[in-house]
PDB file of C-alpha atoms in Angstrom:
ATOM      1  CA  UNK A   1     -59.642  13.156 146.184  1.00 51.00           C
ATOM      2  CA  UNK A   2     -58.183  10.569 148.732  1.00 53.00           C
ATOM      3  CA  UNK A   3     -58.362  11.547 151.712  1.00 51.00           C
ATOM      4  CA  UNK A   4     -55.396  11.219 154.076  1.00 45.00           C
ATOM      5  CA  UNK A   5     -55.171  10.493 158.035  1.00 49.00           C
ATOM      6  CA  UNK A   6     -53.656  12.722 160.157  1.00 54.00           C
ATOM      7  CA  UNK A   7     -51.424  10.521 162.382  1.00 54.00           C
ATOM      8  CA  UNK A   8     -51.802   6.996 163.209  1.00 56.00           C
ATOM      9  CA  UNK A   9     -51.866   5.918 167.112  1.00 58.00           C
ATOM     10  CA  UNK A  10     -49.138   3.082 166.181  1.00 64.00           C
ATOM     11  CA  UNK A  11     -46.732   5.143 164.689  1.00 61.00           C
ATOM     12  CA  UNK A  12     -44.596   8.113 166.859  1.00 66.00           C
ATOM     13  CA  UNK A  13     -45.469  11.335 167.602  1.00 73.00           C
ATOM     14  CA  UNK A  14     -43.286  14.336 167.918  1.00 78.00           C
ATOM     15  CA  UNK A  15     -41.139  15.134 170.765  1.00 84.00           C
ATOM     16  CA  UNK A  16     -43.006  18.532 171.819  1.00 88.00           C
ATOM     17  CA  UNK A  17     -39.773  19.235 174.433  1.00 90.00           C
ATOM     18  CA  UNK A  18     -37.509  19.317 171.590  1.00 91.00           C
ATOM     19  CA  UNK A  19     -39.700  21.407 169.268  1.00 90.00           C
ATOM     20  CA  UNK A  20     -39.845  24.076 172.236  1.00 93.00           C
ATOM     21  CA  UNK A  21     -36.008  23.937 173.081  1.00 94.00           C
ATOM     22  CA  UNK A  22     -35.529  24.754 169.240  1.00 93.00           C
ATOM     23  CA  UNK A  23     -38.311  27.487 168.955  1.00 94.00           C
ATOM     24  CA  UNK A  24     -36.393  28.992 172.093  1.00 94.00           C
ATOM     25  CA  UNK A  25     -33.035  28.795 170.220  1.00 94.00           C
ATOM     26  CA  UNK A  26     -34.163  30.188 167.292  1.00 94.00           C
ATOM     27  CA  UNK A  27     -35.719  32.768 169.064  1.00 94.00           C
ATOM     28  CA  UNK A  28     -32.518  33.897 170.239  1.00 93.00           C
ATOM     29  CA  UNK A  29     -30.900  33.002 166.983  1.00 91.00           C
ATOM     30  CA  UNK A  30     -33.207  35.410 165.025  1.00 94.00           C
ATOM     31  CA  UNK A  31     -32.473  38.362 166.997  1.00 90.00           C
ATOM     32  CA  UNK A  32     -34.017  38.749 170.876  1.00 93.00           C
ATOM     33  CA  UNK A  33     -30.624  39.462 172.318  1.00 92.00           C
ATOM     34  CA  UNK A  34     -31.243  42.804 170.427  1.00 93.00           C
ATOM     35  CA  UNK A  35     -34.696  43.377 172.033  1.00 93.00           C
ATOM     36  CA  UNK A  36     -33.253  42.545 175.403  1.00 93.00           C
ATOM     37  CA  UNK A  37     -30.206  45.167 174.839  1.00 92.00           C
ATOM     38  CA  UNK A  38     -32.796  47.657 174.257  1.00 94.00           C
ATOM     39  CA  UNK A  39     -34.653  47.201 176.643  1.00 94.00           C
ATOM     40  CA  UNK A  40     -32.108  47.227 179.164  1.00 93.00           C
ATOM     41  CA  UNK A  41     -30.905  50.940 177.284  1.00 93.00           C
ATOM     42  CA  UNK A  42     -34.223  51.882 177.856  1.00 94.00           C
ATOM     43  CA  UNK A  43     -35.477  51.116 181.313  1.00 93.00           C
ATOM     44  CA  UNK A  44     -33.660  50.801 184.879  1.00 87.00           C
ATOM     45  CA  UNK A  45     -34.621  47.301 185.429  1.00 92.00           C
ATOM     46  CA  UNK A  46     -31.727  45.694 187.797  1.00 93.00           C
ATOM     47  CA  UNK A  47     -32.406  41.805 186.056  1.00 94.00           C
ATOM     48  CA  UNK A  48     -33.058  43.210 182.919  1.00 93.00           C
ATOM     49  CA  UNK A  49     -28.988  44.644 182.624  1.00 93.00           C
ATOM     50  CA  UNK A  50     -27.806  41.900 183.951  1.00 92.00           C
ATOM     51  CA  UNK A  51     -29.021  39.724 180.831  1.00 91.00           C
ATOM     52  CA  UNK A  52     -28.065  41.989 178.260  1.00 92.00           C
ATOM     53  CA  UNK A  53     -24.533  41.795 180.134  1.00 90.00           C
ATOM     54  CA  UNK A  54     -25.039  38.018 179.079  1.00 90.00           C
ATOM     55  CA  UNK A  55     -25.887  39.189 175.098  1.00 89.00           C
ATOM     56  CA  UNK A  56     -22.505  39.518 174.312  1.00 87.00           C
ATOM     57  CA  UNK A  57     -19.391  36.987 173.748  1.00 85.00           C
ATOM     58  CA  UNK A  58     -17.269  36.615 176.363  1.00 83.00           C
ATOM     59  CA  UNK A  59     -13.359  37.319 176.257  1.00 83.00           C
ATOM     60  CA  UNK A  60     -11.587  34.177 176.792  1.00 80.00           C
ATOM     61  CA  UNK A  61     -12.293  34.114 180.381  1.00 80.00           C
ATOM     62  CA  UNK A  62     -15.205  31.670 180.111  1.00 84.00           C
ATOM     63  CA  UNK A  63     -18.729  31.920 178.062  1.00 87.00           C
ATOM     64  CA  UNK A  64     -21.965  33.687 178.486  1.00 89.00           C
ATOM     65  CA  UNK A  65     -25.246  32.853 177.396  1.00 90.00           C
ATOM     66  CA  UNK A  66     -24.980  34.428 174.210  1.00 90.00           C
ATOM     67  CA  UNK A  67     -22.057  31.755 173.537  1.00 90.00           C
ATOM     68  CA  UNK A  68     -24.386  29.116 174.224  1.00 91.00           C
ATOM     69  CA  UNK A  69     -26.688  29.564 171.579  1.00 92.00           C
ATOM     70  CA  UNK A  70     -25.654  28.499 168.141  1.00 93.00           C
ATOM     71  CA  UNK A  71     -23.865  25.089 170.417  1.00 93.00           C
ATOM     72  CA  UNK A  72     -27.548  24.060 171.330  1.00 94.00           C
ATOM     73  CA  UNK A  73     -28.409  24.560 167.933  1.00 94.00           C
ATOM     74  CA  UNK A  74     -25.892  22.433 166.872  1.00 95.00           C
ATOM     75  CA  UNK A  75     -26.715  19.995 169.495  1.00 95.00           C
ATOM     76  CA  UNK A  76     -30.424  19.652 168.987  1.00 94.00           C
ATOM     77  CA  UNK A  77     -29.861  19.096 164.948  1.00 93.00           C
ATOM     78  CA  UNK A  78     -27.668  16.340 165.973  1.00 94.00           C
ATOM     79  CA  UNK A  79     -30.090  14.948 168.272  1.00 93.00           C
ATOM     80  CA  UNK A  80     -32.984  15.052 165.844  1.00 92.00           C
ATOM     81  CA  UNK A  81     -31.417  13.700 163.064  1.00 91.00           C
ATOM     82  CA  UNK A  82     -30.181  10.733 165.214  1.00 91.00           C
ATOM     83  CA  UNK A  83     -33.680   9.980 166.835  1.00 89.00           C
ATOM     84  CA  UNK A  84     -35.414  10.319 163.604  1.00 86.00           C
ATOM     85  CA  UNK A  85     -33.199   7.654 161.972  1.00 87.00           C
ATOM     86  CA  UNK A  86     -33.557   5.651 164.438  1.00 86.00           C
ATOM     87  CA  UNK A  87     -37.343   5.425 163.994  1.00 84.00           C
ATOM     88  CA  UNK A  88     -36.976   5.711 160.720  1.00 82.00           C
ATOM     89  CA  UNK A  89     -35.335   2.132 160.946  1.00 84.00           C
ATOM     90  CA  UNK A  90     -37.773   1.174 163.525  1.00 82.00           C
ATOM     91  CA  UNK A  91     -40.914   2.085 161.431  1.00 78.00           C
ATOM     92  CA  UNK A  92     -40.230   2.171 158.205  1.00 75.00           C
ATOM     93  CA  UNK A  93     -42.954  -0.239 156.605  1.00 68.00           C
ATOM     94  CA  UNK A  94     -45.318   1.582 158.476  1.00 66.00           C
ATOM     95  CA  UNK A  95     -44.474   4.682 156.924  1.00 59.00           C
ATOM     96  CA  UNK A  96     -44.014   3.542 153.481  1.00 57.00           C
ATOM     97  CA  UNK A  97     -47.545   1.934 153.727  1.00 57.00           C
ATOM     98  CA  UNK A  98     -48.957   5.031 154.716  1.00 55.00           C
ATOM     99  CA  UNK A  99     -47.970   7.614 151.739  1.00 51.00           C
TER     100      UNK A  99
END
């Protein structure tokens, strides 16, 4: 078995913002507007009604959070797939050498 290093110091690492602004959206992509809406059914917490007010679409007055969502997605699949070309083209005989 050859064994394989885990990440070379000359090559990039990940952006750890981005991977947290996408495990946020996805979050709220897989369902947490629902958890908020009950929990807002459920308790009298002032705050807590005030974001499931935001868990909806808005009428075409404007946007709420909820309309905001699947845009970031959007946005941050854009941005990836631009930044990893990009080093792609920067580094790519260092990554062929390495598999």
């Amino acid at each position: 078995m050859i064994p394989v290093p885990m990440a070379s110091p000359n090559l990039p690492q990940r952006l750890v913002c981005v991977d947290a602004l996408r495990g946020f959206d996805m979050l709220w992509i897989c369902g947490a507007d629902a958890v908020v809406r009950a929990l807002a059914k459920t308790t009298d917490v002032p705050w807590l009604k005030s974001l499931a007010g935001q868990m909806a679409h808005a009428s075409w007055t404007g946007f709420s959070f909820y309309d905001l969502i699947f845009p970031l997605f959007l946005f941050l699949s854009g941005f990836i797939v631009t930044w990893w070309l990009l080093l792609f083209l920067l580094y790519r005989k260092k990554w062929f050498l390495r598999v």
